[in-house]
Amino acid sequence: MEILIYVLLFVLLGLGALFVIPRSNSKGKGDAAHLGGSGKTSRSYTKKEVSTHNTRKDCWIIIKDKVYDVTAYVEEHPGGDAILNNAGDNSTEGFFGPQHGTRVFDIIEDFCIGRLKD
Ligand SMILES: *[C@@H]1O[C@H](CO)[C@@H](O)[C@H](O)[C@H]1NC(C)=O
């Protein structure tokens, strides 16, 4: 039953790889579904569509002409619930406000899910 040994080896190797390869993106479990690997900014959304995601548990915002799903970031936002002021709406003004340092420009790109349809 040599084949069994090969199969077993294969499985063990596979399991080993799972442990060796560091899991990036361990937090924000909801992200993967939206980003879906290739071309994460290729989708576009209407303003109406974005406006339905306007709660703490489901929070999308518009900055310039891009759409961001910041649901996973709401609890981390240093400015607290201010991030919800424009939930489901245009957050451009708030985003570029004086309370934000340049770091936010890097952070926000992780949450981009597409662009705004015009
Ligand atoms: C969002 O607000 C900004 C600043 O007030 C404005 O320039 C922009 O046109 C607005 N965008 C949309 C899609 O309403």
Coordinates of C-alpha atoms and ligand atoms in Angstrom, one line a residue:
M1 CA 0.0 0.0 0.0
E2 CA 2.6 2.4 -1.1
I3 CA 0.1 4.8 -2.5
L4 CA -1.3 5.4 0.9
I5 CA 2.1 6.6 2.2
Y6 CA 2.4 9.0 -0.7
V7 CA -1.1 10.4 0.0
L8 CA -0.2 10.8 3.6
L9 CA 3.0 12.5 2.8
F10 CA 1.2 14.9 0.5
V11 CA -1.4 15.8 3.1
L12 CA 1.3 16.3 5.7
L13 CA 3.3 18.6 3.3
G14 CA 0.1 20.5 2.6
L15 CA -0.6 21.0 6.3
G16 CA 3.0 22.0 6.9
A17 CA 2.8 24.6 4.2
L18 CA -0.3 26.1 5.9
F19 CA 1.7 26.6 9.0
V20 CA 4.8 27.9 7.4
I21 CA 3.2 30.4 5.1
P22 CA 2.3 33.4 7.3
R23 CA -1.3 34.4 7.1
S24 CA -1.4 37.9 5.9
N25 CA -4.7 39.7 6.3
S26 CA -5.7 37.9 9.4
K27 CA -8.1 40.6 10.5
G28 CA -11.0 42.1 8.6
K29 CA -12.5 38.8 7.6
G30 CA -15.2 40.4 5.5
D31 CA -12.7 42.0 3.2
A32 CA -11.8 39.0 1.0
A33 CA -15.3 38.7 -0.3
H34 CA -15.3 42.2 -1.6
L35 CA -11.7 42.4 -2.8
G36 CA -11.8 39.0 -4.4
G37 CA -8.2 39.0 -5.6
S38 CA -7.9 40.4 -9.1
G39 CA -8.8 44.0 -10.0
K40 CA -10.3 45.1 -6.7
T41 CA -11.1 48.6 -8.0
S42 CA -12.7 47.4 -11.2
R43 CA -16.2 47.3 -9.8
S44 CA -18.3 50.4 -9.8
Y45 CA -21.2 51.4 -7.7
T46 CA -24.0 54.0 -8.0
K47 CA -24.4 56.6 -5.3
K48 CA -27.8 54.9 -4.5
E49 CA -26.1 51.6 -4.0
V50 CA -23.5 53.1 -1.7
S51 CA -26.2 54.9 0.3
T52 CA -27.7 51.6 1.4
H53 CA -24.5 50.8 3.3
N54 CA -24.9 53.4 5.9
T55 CA -24.7 51.7 9.3
R56 CA -21.9 50.8 11.8
K57 CA -22.2 47.2 10.8
D58 CA -22.2 48.0 7.1
C59 CA -20.4 51.2 6.3
W60 CA -19.4 52.4 2.9
I61 CA -18.1 55.8 2.1
I62 CA -17.3 57.8 -1.0
I63 CA -14.0 59.7 -1.2
K64 CA -13.5 61.6 -4.5
D65 CA -14.7 59.0 -7.1
K66 CA -13.9 55.9 -5.2
V67 CA -16.0 53.7 -2.9
Y68 CA -14.6 52.3 0.3
D69 CA -16.0 49.6 2.6
V70 CA -14.7 50.8 6.0
T71 CA -16.9 48.5 8.1
A72 CA -13.9 46.7 9.5
Y73 CA -12.3 50.1 10.4
V74 CA -15.2 51.8 12.2
E75 CA -14.1 50.4 15.6
E76 CA -10.5 51.3 15.0
H77 CA -11.1 54.8 13.8
P78 CA -9.2 57.2 16.1
G79 CA -11.9 59.8 15.6
G80 CA -14.6 57.4 16.8
D81 CA -18.0 57.7 15.3
A82 CA -17.1 60.7 13.2
I83 CA -16.4 58.1 10.5
L84 CA -20.1 57.4 10.5
N85 CA -21.1 61.0 9.8
N86 CA -21.1 60.3 6.1
A87 CA -21.8 56.6 6.1
G88 CA -23.2 55.6 2.8
D89 CA -22.4 59.0 1.5
N90 CA -19.7 61.4 0.3
S91 CA -17.0 61.6 2.9
T92 CA -14.5 63.5 0.7
E93 CA -14.6 66.7 2.8
G94 CA -14.3 64.9 6.1
F95 CA -11.5 62.7 4.8
F96 CA -9.4 65.7 3.8
G97 CA -10.2 67.5 7.0
P98 CA -7.4 68.9 9.3
Q99 CA -7.9 66.0 11.8
H100 CA -6.4 63.6 9.4
G101 CA -2.6 63.1 8.9
T102 CA -1.1 61.8 5.7
R103 CA -1.2 58.2 7.2
V104 CA -4.9 58.0 6.3
F105 CA -4.1 58.1 2.6
D106 CA -2.3 54.7 3.0
I107 CA -4.8 53.2 5.3
I108 CA -7.9 54.0 3.2
E109 CA -6.6 52.3 0.1
D110 CA -6.9 48.9 1.9
F111 CA -10.6 49.4 2.0
C112 CA -11.2 50.4 -1.6
I113 CA -13.8 48.2 -3.2
G114 CA -14.4 50.0 -6.4
R115 CA -15.2 53.4 -7.9
L116 CA -18.3 55.5 -8.1
K117 CA -20.4 55.2 -11.2
D118 CA -21.2 58.5 -12.8
Ligands
LIG1 C1 -18.1 65.0 -2.6 O1 -17.7 66.2 -1.9 C2 -16.6 66.9 -2.5 C3 -16.2 68.0 -1.6 O2 -17.3 68.6 -1.0 C4 -17.1 67.4 -3.9 O3 -16.0 68.1 -4.5 C5 -17.4 66.2 -4.7 O4 -17.9 66.6 -6.0 C6 -18.5 65.3 -4.0 N1 -18.7 64.1 -4.8 C7 -19.8 63.5 -5.0 C8 -19.8 62.3 -5.7 O5 -20.9 64.0 -4.6

